[in-house]
Amino acid sequence: MSLSAAKQYLSFPHLEAGLRADLEPLVKAAEGGDAKAITELEDRFFEPLAFGTGGLRGFMAAGLRRMNQPNVRRTTMALAAVAQRHAPGRKVAVVGYDTRINSEVFAAESAAVLAAAGYHVFLGQRPLPTPFLCFAMKALGSACGVIITASHNPKEYNGFKAYNDLGGQVVDPWDAEIEAHMATLPVVPVPPVAPEGRISPIPQEVEAAYLALGMDLLQDLKPFTPARILYTPFHGTGIAFVPALFEQAGLPLAVSPSQGLQDGSFPTAPRPNPEELAAYAAPLREAEAMDAEVILANDPDADRIGVVAKRHGVWELMSGNDLAALTLDYLCSGKGRKGAVVSTVVTSDFMAEVARHHGLPVVWTLTGFKNIAVCMDRLDQLGEAYAFGAEESYGMLLPPSLRDKDGVTAALVVAEMAGHYKAKGQTLFEAVEALMARVGTFHNRLVNLEDPRPGGAKRFAEAMGRIRTAGLATFGGERVVSWEDFQTGLWHSEGRSETILDRPDRRAVALPIPASNALKFRLESGAFAAFRPSGTEPKLKVYLQSRTDSALLDRMEAEARALLGL
């Protein structure tokens, strides 16, 4: 079946020459009985690349389940058609891209499709951060947007993020309609011709307005002594704005000599992920040489932020949970924050406890900033302010006007925060410890599991089914006091079941949390274990929280692996 699908793919006369050259030898080898070629074709053609969390992501190559121009073209055509239905009065679109291989090519493809569909397209003229492009969508009143990025994935990957008329990643009903429309299109659509004058650069004044937005977030909290900070964009787009933002703020900043260079092959960080300390190897050497106190990092599309600092003289990566909680506390202690805090169901309770400490209500939602954006829109409808939103995977959103996480403006605020605690004689880790002394102790761990073999996603789905039906009474040596199945939308405890709500403490305005294949088990000490497979890749994440010690995390991780058969 996959061999015939590959041959049909090659039958399209307008298939790009590079993709044809990539696929033809593979088909010839498969026809000759080459087992490796047959397996590769099966992986490329057994199903289309899934339109998952906000778009596409995958290896770059020819094939249905790969990132390439036909898939970008097809998805953009579907996005344009759906945007015309949901935002018929707007004829503006924004397209941008990161530093990855082929990102500029894919962005040009998307821009041409949108221009041919009747939109005036504002196209980034250089690799630009995702948060800035989201800002540009709002500023320019776009009906939809496209950002070509694969975030923190290795160099072999690229991706396509689709945005709606509110400047957030597409959600229901847009996502389902886009996927349905894609199914009506040829797998290799004819390349469109963009009408003359329909594609323009993003205006310079939009960039100036974004920098001003970042400046407005400074807290001016005293005392303050600038921290010695080394910044790395992981060879990505953050370099376009972060140094300029710091210069405007008058804050000193050293840029990593090795990782400050834009390069989609990520030569010093094969996995440019701010969640992994291994990605910081080169900046750590540079930080030692310059006697830096803090390393700030953005992932390649600069929507996430990582912090490495010294704890007891040893460089350590701060968790996204701790950074979010500390940043929220800093914002509340500075100019003050009013409104609701939005957290995800797998994020530590630490941030929620800080919110309650400052008298702020908490809204819960599913993982992903597309869901946080929906909560922000809902707050707008209710006439409530938005104070802060974050998730454990190093994503924070400070400006209430945006609808996706922003690692650029967050970098400025975290740098200012580091200077405030330095003046008080504290490192960032000591500041976290002091905060826990006020609101309670939280230990957290993320266990990332991957199965890249064909069928990996299916095996993880089967594992989720085993856990769902296991009837867990204990976990990690503690009693399970309640568990939540987000697929059915039900909370269970001692024979009772209730709908899982986004605001259980404000039932008058609460809504059910949307369905998702995720499970969460709460233990008697306040610990929890949550399981969530990826929506786009053969991966599964296990989120662990302990309110006592890290030994409980070890026991929970061991039991989670056993349940998953790993």
PDB file of C-alpha atoms in Angstrom, residues 67-339:
ATOM      1  CA  MET A  67       7.344  18.213   6.346  1.00  0.00           C
ATOM      2  CA  ASN A  68       7.657  19.462   2.768  1.00  0.00           C
ATOM      3  CA  GLN A  69       6.265  22.061   0.363  1.00  0.00           C
ATOM      4  CA  PRO A  70       3.188  20.053  -0.707  1.00  0.00           C
ATOM      5  CA  ASN A  71       2.129  19.561   2.926  1.00  0.00           C
ATOM      6  CA  VAL A  72       2.751  23.225   3.721  1.00  0.00           C
ATOM      7  CA  ARG A  73       0.824  24.254   0.594  1.00  0.00           C
ATOM      8  CA  ARG A  74      -2.074  21.940   1.356  1.00  0.00           C
ATOM      9  CA  THR A  75      -2.359  23.030   4.991  1.00  0.00           C
ATOM     10  CA  THR A  76      -2.178  26.717   4.128  1.00  0.00           C
ATOM     11  CA  MET A  77      -4.921  26.293   1.520  1.00  0.00           C
ATOM     12  CA  ALA A  78      -7.116  24.736   4.187  1.00  0.00           C
ATOM     13  CA  LEU A  79      -6.281  27.480   6.690  1.00  0.00           C
ATOM     14  CA  ALA A  80      -7.169  30.170   4.140  1.00  0.00           C
ATOM     15  CA  ALA A  81     -10.525  28.549   3.397  1.00  0.00           C
ATOM     16  CA  VAL A  82     -11.410  28.217   7.094  1.00  0.00           C
ATOM     17  CA  ALA A  83     -10.287  31.783   7.878  1.00  0.00           C
ATOM     18  CA  GLN A  84     -12.504  33.107   5.103  1.00  0.00           C
ATOM     19  CA  ARG A  85     -15.495  31.483   6.810  1.00  0.00           C
ATOM     20  CA  HIS A  86     -14.690  32.591  10.358  1.00  0.00           C
ATOM     21  CA  ALA A  87     -13.216  36.039   9.650  1.00  0.00           C
ATOM     22  CA  PRO A  88     -14.808  37.048   6.332  1.00  0.00           C
ATOM     23  CA  GLY A  89     -14.260  40.771   6.789  1.00  0.00           C
ATOM     24  CA  ARG A  90     -10.507  40.580   7.203  1.00  0.00           C
ATOM     25  CA  LYS A  91      -8.132  40.283   4.299  1.00  0.00           C
ATOM     26  CA  VAL A  92      -4.786  40.377   6.128  1.00  0.00           C
ATOM     27  CA  ALA A  93      -2.474  37.473   7.022  1.00  0.00           C
ATOM     28  CA  VAL A  94       0.943  37.291   8.694  1.00  0.00           C
ATOM     29  CA  VAL A  95       3.626  34.708   7.895  1.00  0.00           C
ATOM     30  CA  GLY A  96       6.967  34.255   9.621  1.00  0.00           C
ATOM     31  CA  TYR A  97       9.697  31.682  10.080  1.00  0.00           C
ATOM     32  CA  ASP A  98      12.585  30.628  12.300  1.00  0.00           C
ATOM     33  CA  THR A  99      16.216  29.783  11.519  1.00  0.00           C
ATOM     34  CA  ARG A 100      15.612  26.147  10.583  1.00  0.00           C
ATOM     35  CA  ILE A 101      16.608  24.528   7.317  1.00  0.00           C
ATOM     36  CA  ASN A 102      13.857  25.173   4.721  1.00  0.00           C
ATOM     37  CA  SER A 103      11.934  27.532   7.019  1.00  0.00           C
ATOM     38  CA  GLU A 104      12.249  30.463   4.625  1.00  0.00           C
ATOM     39  CA  VAL A 105      11.206  28.234   1.688  1.00  0.00           C
ATOM     40  CA  PHE A 106       8.137  26.964   3.533  1.00  0.00           C
ATOM     41  CA  ALA A 107       7.196  30.489   4.630  1.00  0.00           C
ATOM     42  CA  ALA A 108       7.359  31.746   1.048  1.00  0.00           C
ATOM     43  CA  GLU A 109       5.094  28.845   0.049  1.00  0.00           C
ATOM     44  CA  SER A 110       2.528  29.774   2.716  1.00  0.00           C
ATOM     45  CA  ALA A 111       2.662  33.458   1.799  1.00  0.00           C
ATOM     46  CA  ALA A 112       2.042  32.663  -1.874  1.00  0.00           C
ATOM     47  CA  VAL A 113      -0.969  30.471  -1.013  1.00  0.00           C
ATOM     48  CA  LEU A 114      -2.517  33.130   1.225  1.00  0.00           C
ATOM     49  CA  ALA A 115      -1.877  35.881  -1.324  1.00  0.00           C
ATOM     50  CA  ALA A 116      -3.481  33.774  -4.051  1.00  0.00           C
ATOM     51  CA  ALA A 117      -6.470  33.256  -1.738  1.00  0.00           C
ATOM     52  CA  GLY A 118      -7.052  37.012  -1.600  1.00  0.00           C
ATOM     53  CA  TYR A 119      -5.101  38.052   1.498  1.00  0.00           C
ATOM     54  CA  HIS A 120      -2.583  40.839   1.828  1.00  0.00           C
ATOM     55  CA  VAL A 121       0.289  38.984   3.424  1.00  0.00           C
ATOM     56  CA  PHE A 122       2.834  40.535   5.757  1.00  0.00           C
ATOM     57  CA  LEU A 123       5.865  38.269   5.479  1.00  0.00           C
ATOM     58  CA  GLY A 124       8.856  38.360   7.832  1.00  0.00           C
ATOM     59  CA  GLN A 125      12.008  39.270   5.954  1.00  0.00           C
ATOM     60  CA  ARG A 126      14.338  37.462   8.367  1.00  0.00           C
ATOM     61  CA  PRO A 127      13.970  34.786  11.057  1.00  0.00           C
ATOM     62  CA  LEU A 128      11.747  36.296  13.754  1.00  0.00           C
ATOM     63  CA  PRO A 129      10.547  35.106  17.185  1.00  0.00           C
ATOM     64  CA  THR A 130       7.163  33.428  17.387  1.00  0.00           C
ATOM     65  CA  PRO A 131       5.928  35.869  20.086  1.00  0.00           C
ATOM     66  CA  PHE A 132       6.749  38.880  17.904  1.00  0.00           C
ATOM     67  CA  LEU A 133       4.869  37.354  14.978  1.00  0.00           C
ATOM     68  CA  CYS A 134       1.877  36.752  17.278  1.00  0.00           C
ATOM     69  CA  PHE A 135       2.122  40.403  18.321  1.00  0.00           C
ATOM     70  CA  ALA A 136       2.210  41.411  14.645  1.00  0.00           C
ATOM     71  CA  MET A 137      -0.943  39.396  13.964  1.00  0.00           C
ATOM     72  CA  LYS A 138      -2.807  41.352  16.619  1.00  0.00           C
ATOM     73  CA  ALA A 139      -1.273  44.686  15.595  1.00  0.00           C
ATOM     74  CA  LEU A 140      -2.068  44.243  11.909  1.00  0.00           C
ATOM     75  CA  GLY A 141      -5.550  42.809  12.424  1.00  0.00           C
ATOM     76  CA  SER A 142      -4.897  39.550  10.612  1.00  0.00           C
ATOM     77  CA  ALA A 143      -7.544  36.953   9.842  1.00  0.00           C
ATOM     78  CA  CYS A 144      -4.993  34.179  10.225  1.00  0.00           C
ATOM     79  CA  GLY A 145      -1.283  33.568  10.503  1.00  0.00           C
ATOM     80  CA  VAL A 146       1.410  30.974   9.856  1.00  0.00           C
ATOM     81  CA  ILE A 147       4.707  30.474  11.642  1.00  0.00           C
ATOM     82  CA  ILE A 148       7.186  27.973  10.240  1.00  0.00           C
ATOM     83  CA  THR A 149       9.010  26.475  13.213  1.00  0.00           C
ATOM     84  CA  ALA A 150       9.638  23.190  14.971  1.00  0.00           C
ATOM     85  CA  SER A 151      10.448  24.898  18.266  1.00  0.00           C
ATOM     86  CA  HIS A 152      13.120  22.874  20.098  1.00  0.00           C
ATOM     87  CA  ASN A 153      13.217  19.753  17.911  1.00  0.00           C
ATOM     88  CA  PRO A 154      16.478  18.561  16.293  1.00  0.00           C
ATOM     89  CA  LYS A 155      17.632  19.975  12.964  1.00  0.00           C
ATOM     90  CA  GLU A 156      15.945  17.226  10.892  1.00  0.00           C
ATOM     91  CA  TYR A 157      12.520  18.583  11.901  1.00  0.00           C
ATOM     92  CA  ASN A 158      10.408  21.502  10.807  1.00  0.00           C
ATOM     93  CA  GLY A 159       6.838  22.506  11.530  1.00  0.00           C
ATOM     94  CA  PHE A 160       3.846  24.662  10.681  1.00  0.00           C
ATOM     95  CA  LYS A 161       1.888  26.560  13.343  1.00  0.00           C
ATOM     96  CA  ALA A 162      -1.502  27.930  12.317  1.00  0.00           C
ATOM     97  CA  TYR A 163      -3.089  30.945  14.019  1.00  0.00           C
ATOM     98  CA  ASN A 164      -6.670  32.243  14.099  1.00  0.00           C
ATOM     99  CA  ASP A 165      -8.158  35.728  13.896  1.00  0.00           C
ATOM    100  CA  LEU A 166      -7.563  36.314  17.632  1.00  0.00           C
ATOM    101  CA  GLY A 167      -3.825  35.793  17.245  1.00  0.00           C
ATOM    102  CA  GLY A 168      -3.821  32.429  19.026  1.00  0.00           C
ATOM    103  CA  GLN A 169      -3.086  28.930  17.780  1.00  0.00           C
ATOM    104  CA  VAL A 170      -6.084  27.426  16.037  1.00  0.00           C
ATOM    105  CA  VAL A 171      -8.513  25.540  18.274  1.00  0.00           C
ATOM    106  CA  ASP A 172     -11.980  24.077  17.839  1.00  0.00           C
ATOM    107  CA  PRO A 173     -13.696  24.558  15.416  1.00  0.00           C
ATOM    108  CA  TRP A 174     -10.850  25.856  13.258  1.00  0.00           C
ATOM    109  CA  ASP A 175      -8.544  22.867  13.717  1.00  0.00           C
ATOM    110  CA  ALA A 176     -11.161  20.237  12.844  1.00  0.00           C
ATOM    111  CA  GLU A 177     -12.336  22.257   9.833  1.00  0.00           C
ATOM    112  CA  ILE A 178      -8.761  22.698   8.599  1.00  0.00           C
ATOM    113  CA  GLU A 179      -8.112  18.968   8.841  1.00  0.00           C
ATOM    114  CA  ALA A 180     -11.415  18.191   7.082  1.00  0.00           C
ATOM    115  CA  HIS A 181     -10.654  20.642   4.268  1.00  0.00           C
ATOM    116  CA  MET A 182      -7.156  19.197   3.847  1.00  0.00           C
ATOM    117  CA  ALA A 183      -8.725  15.801   3.199  1.00  0.00           C
ATOM    118  CA  THR A 184     -10.539  17.257   0.150  1.00  0.00           C
ATOM    119  CA  LEU A 185      -7.339  18.533  -1.464  1.00  0.00           C
ATOM    120  CA  PRO A 186      -4.813  16.655  -3.609  1.00  0.00           C
ATOM    121  CA  VAL A 187      -1.822  15.395  -1.623  1.00  0.00           C
ATOM    122  CA  VAL A 188       0.367  17.474  -3.969  1.00  0.00           C
ATOM    123  CA  PRO A 189      -1.604  20.623  -4.827  1.00  0.00           C
ATOM    124  CA  VAL A 190      -0.613  22.785  -7.771  1.00  0.00           C
ATOM    125  CA  PRO A 191       1.681  25.618  -6.575  1.00  0.00           C
ATOM    126  CA  PRO A 192      -0.205  28.932  -6.583  1.00  0.00           C
ATOM    127  CA  VAL A 193       0.955  32.163  -8.176  1.00  0.00           C
ATOM    128  CA  ALA A 194       0.890  35.123  -5.797  1.00  0.00           C
ATOM    129  CA  PRO A 195      -0.625  38.278  -7.377  1.00  0.00           C
ATOM    130  CA  GLU A 196       1.732  41.225  -7.685  1.00  0.00           C
ATOM    131  CA  GLY A 197       1.822  43.497  -4.635  1.00  0.00           C
ATOM    132  CA  ARG A 198       0.002  41.146  -2.270  1.00  0.00           C
ATOM    133  CA  ILE A 199       3.075  40.314  -0.128  1.00  0.00           C
ATOM    134  CA  SER A 200       4.788  43.016   1.963  1.00  0.00           C
ATOM    135  CA  PRO A 201       7.368  43.143   4.775  1.00  0.00           C
ATOM    136  CA  ILE A 202       6.142  43.529   8.349  1.00  0.00           C
ATOM    137  CA  PRO A 203       6.310  47.294   9.053  1.00  0.00           C
ATOM    138  CA  GLN A 204       9.173  48.553  11.212  1.00  0.00           C
ATOM    139  CA  GLU A 205       6.754  50.354  13.524  1.00  0.00           C
ATOM    140  CA  VAL A 206       5.350  46.969  14.583  1.00  0.00           C
ATOM    141  CA  GLU A 207       8.827  45.954  15.776  1.00  0.00           C
ATOM    142  CA  ALA A 208       9.157  49.204  17.726  1.00  0.00           C
ATOM    143  CA  ALA A 209       5.775  48.642  19.357  1.00  0.00           C
ATOM    144  CA  TYR A 210       6.787  45.135  20.433  1.00  0.00           C
ATOM    145  CA  LEU A 211       9.939  46.443  22.109  1.00  0.00           C
ATOM    146  CA  ALA A 212       7.822  49.057  23.908  1.00  0.00           C
ATOM    147  CA  LEU A 213       5.537  46.270  25.123  1.00  0.00           C
ATOM    148  CA  GLY A 214       8.522  44.564  26.732  1.00  0.00           C
ATOM    149  CA  MET A 215       9.662  47.789  28.394  1.00  0.00           C
ATOM    150  CA  ASP A 216       6.225  48.210  29.988  1.00  0.00           C
ATOM    151  CA  LEU A 217       6.743  44.931  31.858  1.00  0.00           C
ATOM    152  CA  LEU A 218       9.716  46.149  33.885  1.00  0.00           C
ATOM    153  CA  GLN A 219       8.860  46.247  37.606  1.00  0.00           C
ATOM    154  CA  ASP A 220      11.513  48.702  38.917  1.00  0.00           C
ATOM    155  CA  LEU A 221      11.514  46.790  42.209  1.00  0.00           C
ATOM    156  CA  LYS A 222      14.163  47.920  44.707  1.00  0.00           C
ATOM    157  CA  PRO A 223      16.822  47.062  45.732  1.00  0.00           C
ATOM    158  CA  PHE A 224      18.447  46.275  42.402  1.00  0.00           C
ATOM    159  CA  THR A 225      21.953  45.425  41.205  1.00  0.00           C
ATOM    160  CA  PRO A 226      22.310  44.181  37.599  1.00  0.00           C
ATOM    161  CA  ALA A 227      23.177  40.492  37.419  1.00  0.00           C
ATOM    162  CA  ARG A 228      25.921  39.270  35.100  1.00  0.00           C
ATOM    163  CA  ILE A 229      23.866  37.508  32.449  1.00  0.00           C
ATOM    164  CA  LEU A 230      24.874  35.408  29.466  1.00  0.00           C
ATOM    165  CA  TYR A 231      22.144  34.997  26.855  1.00  0.00           C
ATOM    166  CA  THR A 232      21.802  32.189  24.312  1.00  0.00           C
ATOM    167  CA  PRO A 233      19.153  32.004  21.570  1.00  0.00           C
ATOM    168  CA  PHE A 234      20.258  28.415  20.744  1.00  0.00           C
ATOM    169  CA  HIS A 235      21.176  29.549  17.206  1.00  0.00           C
ATOM    170  CA  GLY A 236      17.621  30.831  16.806  1.00  0.00           C
ATOM    171  CA  THR A 237      15.446  33.899  16.451  1.00  0.00           C
ATOM    172  CA  GLY A 238      15.722  35.458  19.910  1.00  0.00           C
ATOM    173  CA  ILE A 239      18.826  37.326  18.806  1.00  0.00           C
ATOM    174  CA  ALA A 240      16.560  39.543  16.668  1.00  0.00           C
ATOM    175  CA  PHE A 241      15.016  41.257  19.725  1.00  0.00           C
ATOM    176  CA  VAL A 242      16.486  40.253  23.092  1.00  0.00           C
ATOM    177  CA  PRO A 243      19.752  42.270  22.907  1.00  0.00           C
ATOM    178  CA  ALA A 244      17.834  45.317  21.630  1.00  0.00           C
ATOM    179  CA  LEU A 245      15.310  44.986  24.443  1.00  0.00           C
ATOM    180  CA  PHE A 246      18.048  44.839  27.077  1.00  0.00           C
ATOM    181  CA  GLU A 247      19.795  47.824  25.505  1.00  0.00           C
ATOM    182  CA  GLN A 248      16.607  49.886  25.723  1.00  0.00           C
ATOM    183  CA  ALA A 249      16.171  48.839  29.349  1.00  0.00           C
ATOM    184  CA  GLY A 250      19.757  49.743  30.199  1.00  0.00           C
ATOM    185  CA  LEU A 251      20.502  46.209  31.408  1.00  0.00           C
ATOM    186  CA  PRO A 252      23.882  44.635  30.603  1.00  0.00           C
ATOM    187  CA  LEU A 253      23.767  41.463  28.526  1.00  0.00           C
ATOM    188  CA  ALA A 254      26.468  39.236  27.075  1.00  0.00           C
ATOM    189  CA  VAL A 255      25.468  37.082  24.098  1.00  0.00           C
ATOM    190  CA  SER A 256      26.862  33.568  23.733  1.00  0.00           C
ATOM    191  CA  PRO A 257      29.645  33.774  21.114  1.00  0.00           C
ATOM    192  CA  SER A 258      28.918  30.236  19.919  1.00  0.00           C
ATOM    193  CA  GLN A 259      25.116  29.995  20.093  1.00  0.00           C
ATOM    194  CA  GLY A 260      24.394  33.627  19.233  1.00  0.00           C
ATOM    195  CA  LEU A 261      24.954  32.801  15.565  1.00  0.00           C
ATOM    196  CA  GLN A 262      21.784  31.871  13.673  1.00  0.00           C
ATOM    197  CA  ASP A 263      22.208  28.382  12.236  1.00  0.00           C
ATOM    198  CA  GLY A 264      19.441  25.861  11.535  1.00  0.00           C
ATOM    199  CA  SER A 265      21.851  22.943  11.878  1.00  0.00           C
ATOM    200  CA  PHE A 266      22.294  23.828  15.587  1.00  0.00           C
ATOM    201  CA  PRO A 267      26.010  22.911  15.603  1.00  0.00           C
ATOM    202  CA  THR A 268      26.526  23.343  19.370  1.00  0.00           C
ATOM    203  CA  ALA A 269      23.111  22.071  20.481  1.00  0.00           C
ATOM    204  CA  PRO A 270      21.828  19.089  18.456  1.00  0.00           C
ATOM    205  CA  ARG A 271      18.703  19.165  20.649  1.00  0.00           C
ATOM    206  CA  PRO A 272      18.158  22.930  21.163  1.00  0.00           C
ATOM    207  CA  ASN A 273      15.773  22.413  24.067  1.00  0.00           C
ATOM    208  CA  PRO A 274      15.914  24.786  27.057  1.00  0.00           C
ATOM    209  CA  GLU A 275      14.558  21.917  29.194  1.00  0.00           C
ATOM    210  CA  GLU A 276      17.762  19.877  28.713  1.00  0.00           C
ATOM    211  CA  LEU A 277      20.987  20.885  30.444  1.00  0.00           C
ATOM    212  CA  ALA A 278      23.032  19.177  27.713  1.00  0.00           C
ATOM    213  CA  ALA A 279      21.963  21.922  25.277  1.00  0.00           C
ATOM    214  CA  TYR A 280      23.778  24.469  27.454  1.00  0.00           C
ATOM    215  CA  ALA A 281      27.231  22.848  27.194  1.00  0.00           C
ATOM    216  CA  ALA A 282      28.798  25.660  25.152  1.00  0.00           C
ATOM    217  CA  PRO A 283      27.207  28.564  27.100  1.00  0.00           C
ATOM    218  CA  LEU A 284      28.251  26.937  30.391  1.00  0.00           C
ATOM    219  CA  ARG A 285      31.901  27.049  29.309  1.00  0.00           C
ATOM    220  CA  GLU A 286      31.451  30.662  28.234  1.00  0.00           C
ATOM    221  CA  ALA A 287      29.667  31.565  31.473  1.00  0.00           C
ATOM    222  CA  GLU A 288      32.553  30.217  33.525  1.00  0.00           C
ATOM    223  CA  ALA A 289      35.053  32.181  31.452  1.00  0.00           C
ATOM    224  CA  MET A 290      33.173  35.478  31.904  1.00  0.00           C
ATOM    225  CA  ASP A 291      32.116  34.802  35.515  1.00  0.00           C
ATOM    226  CA  ALA A 292      28.422  35.029  34.662  1.00  0.00           C
ATOM    227  CA  GLU A 293      25.823  34.531  37.372  1.00  0.00           C
ATOM    228  CA  VAL A 294      22.860  33.523  35.228  1.00  0.00           C
ATOM    229  CA  ILE A 295      22.383  31.984  31.780  1.00  0.00           C
ATOM    230  CA  LEU A 296      19.139  32.917  30.021  1.00  0.00           C
ATOM    231  CA  ALA A 297      18.052  30.864  27.023  1.00  0.00           C
ATOM    232  CA  ASN A 298      15.339  31.002  24.406  1.00  0.00           C
ATOM    233  CA  ASP A 299      14.493  28.010  22.255  1.00  0.00           C
ATOM    234  CA  PRO A 300      15.014  28.587  18.507  1.00  0.00           C
ATOM    235  CA  ASP A 301      11.649  30.300  17.961  1.00  0.00           C
ATOM    236  CA  ALA A 302      12.044  32.233  21.246  1.00  0.00           C
ATOM    237  CA  ASP A 303       8.651  31.477  22.737  1.00  0.00           C
ATOM    238  CA  ARG A 304      10.121  29.625  25.730  1.00  0.00           C
ATOM    239  CA  ILE A 305      12.699  30.609  28.320  1.00  0.00           C
ATOM    240  CA  GLY A 306      15.229  28.588  30.295  1.00  0.00           C
ATOM    241  CA  VAL A 307      17.338  29.676  33.269  1.00  0.00           C
ATOM    242  CA  VAL A 308      20.605  28.133  34.454  1.00  0.00           C
ATOM    243  CA  ALA A 309      22.199  29.461  37.634  1.00  0.00           C
ATOM    244  CA  LYS A 310      24.439  28.198  40.408  1.00  0.00           C
ATOM    245  CA  ARG A 311      23.091  26.336  43.397  1.00  0.00           C
ATOM    246  CA  HIS A 312      25.720  25.732  46.067  1.00  0.00           C
ATOM    247  CA  GLY A 313      28.409  26.504  43.508  1.00  0.00           C
ATOM    248  CA  VAL A 314      27.141  24.092  40.843  1.00  0.00           C
ATOM    249  CA  TRP A 315      25.353  25.142  37.644  1.00  0.00           C
ATOM    250  CA  GLU A 316      21.774  23.867  37.656  1.00  0.00           C
ATOM    251  CA  LEU A 317      18.808  24.194  35.318  1.00  0.00           C
ATOM    252  CA  MET A 318      15.787  25.710  37.049  1.00  0.00           C
ATOM    253  CA  SER A 319      12.536  23.887  36.378  1.00  0.00           C
ATOM    254  CA  GLY A 320       9.815  25.619  34.404  1.00  0.00           C
ATOM    255  CA  ASN A 321       7.516  25.133  37.386  1.00  0.00           C
ATOM    256  CA  ASP A 322       9.836  26.958  39.782  1.00  0.00           C
ATOM    257  CA  LEU A 323      10.598  29.746  37.308  1.00  0.00           C
ATOM    258  CA  ALA A 324       6.903  30.396  36.659  1.00  0.00           C
ATOM    259  CA  ALA A 325       6.051  30.507  40.364  1.00  0.00           C
ATOM    260  CA  LEU A 326       8.971  32.819  41.164  1.00  0.00           C
ATOM    261  CA  THR A 327       8.168  35.141  38.238  1.00  0.00           C
ATOM    262  CA  LEU A 328       4.521  35.392  39.268  1.00  0.00           C
ATOM    263  CA  ASP A 329       5.532  36.237  42.824  1.00  0.00           C
ATOM    264  CA  TYR A 330       7.950  38.894  41.514  1.00  0.00           C
ATOM    265  CA  LEU A 331       5.265  40.491  39.336  1.00  0.00           C
ATOM    266  CA  CYS A 332       2.834  40.563  42.255  1.00  0.00           C
ATOM    267  CA  SER A 333       5.498  42.061  44.528  1.00  0.00           C
ATOM    268  CA  GLY A 334       6.441  44.745  42.012  1.00  0.00           C
ATOM    269  CA  LYS A 335       3.817  46.835  40.272  1.00  0.00           C
ATOM    270  CA  GLY A 336       1.221  44.274  41.294  1.00  0.00           C
ATOM    271  CA  ARG A 337      -0.890  42.004  39.136  1.00  0.00           C
ATOM    272  CA  LYS A 338      -4.654  41.929  39.089  1.00  0.00           C
ATOM    273  CA  GLY A 339      -6.760  39.225  37.494  1.00  0.00           C
TER     274      GLY A 339
END
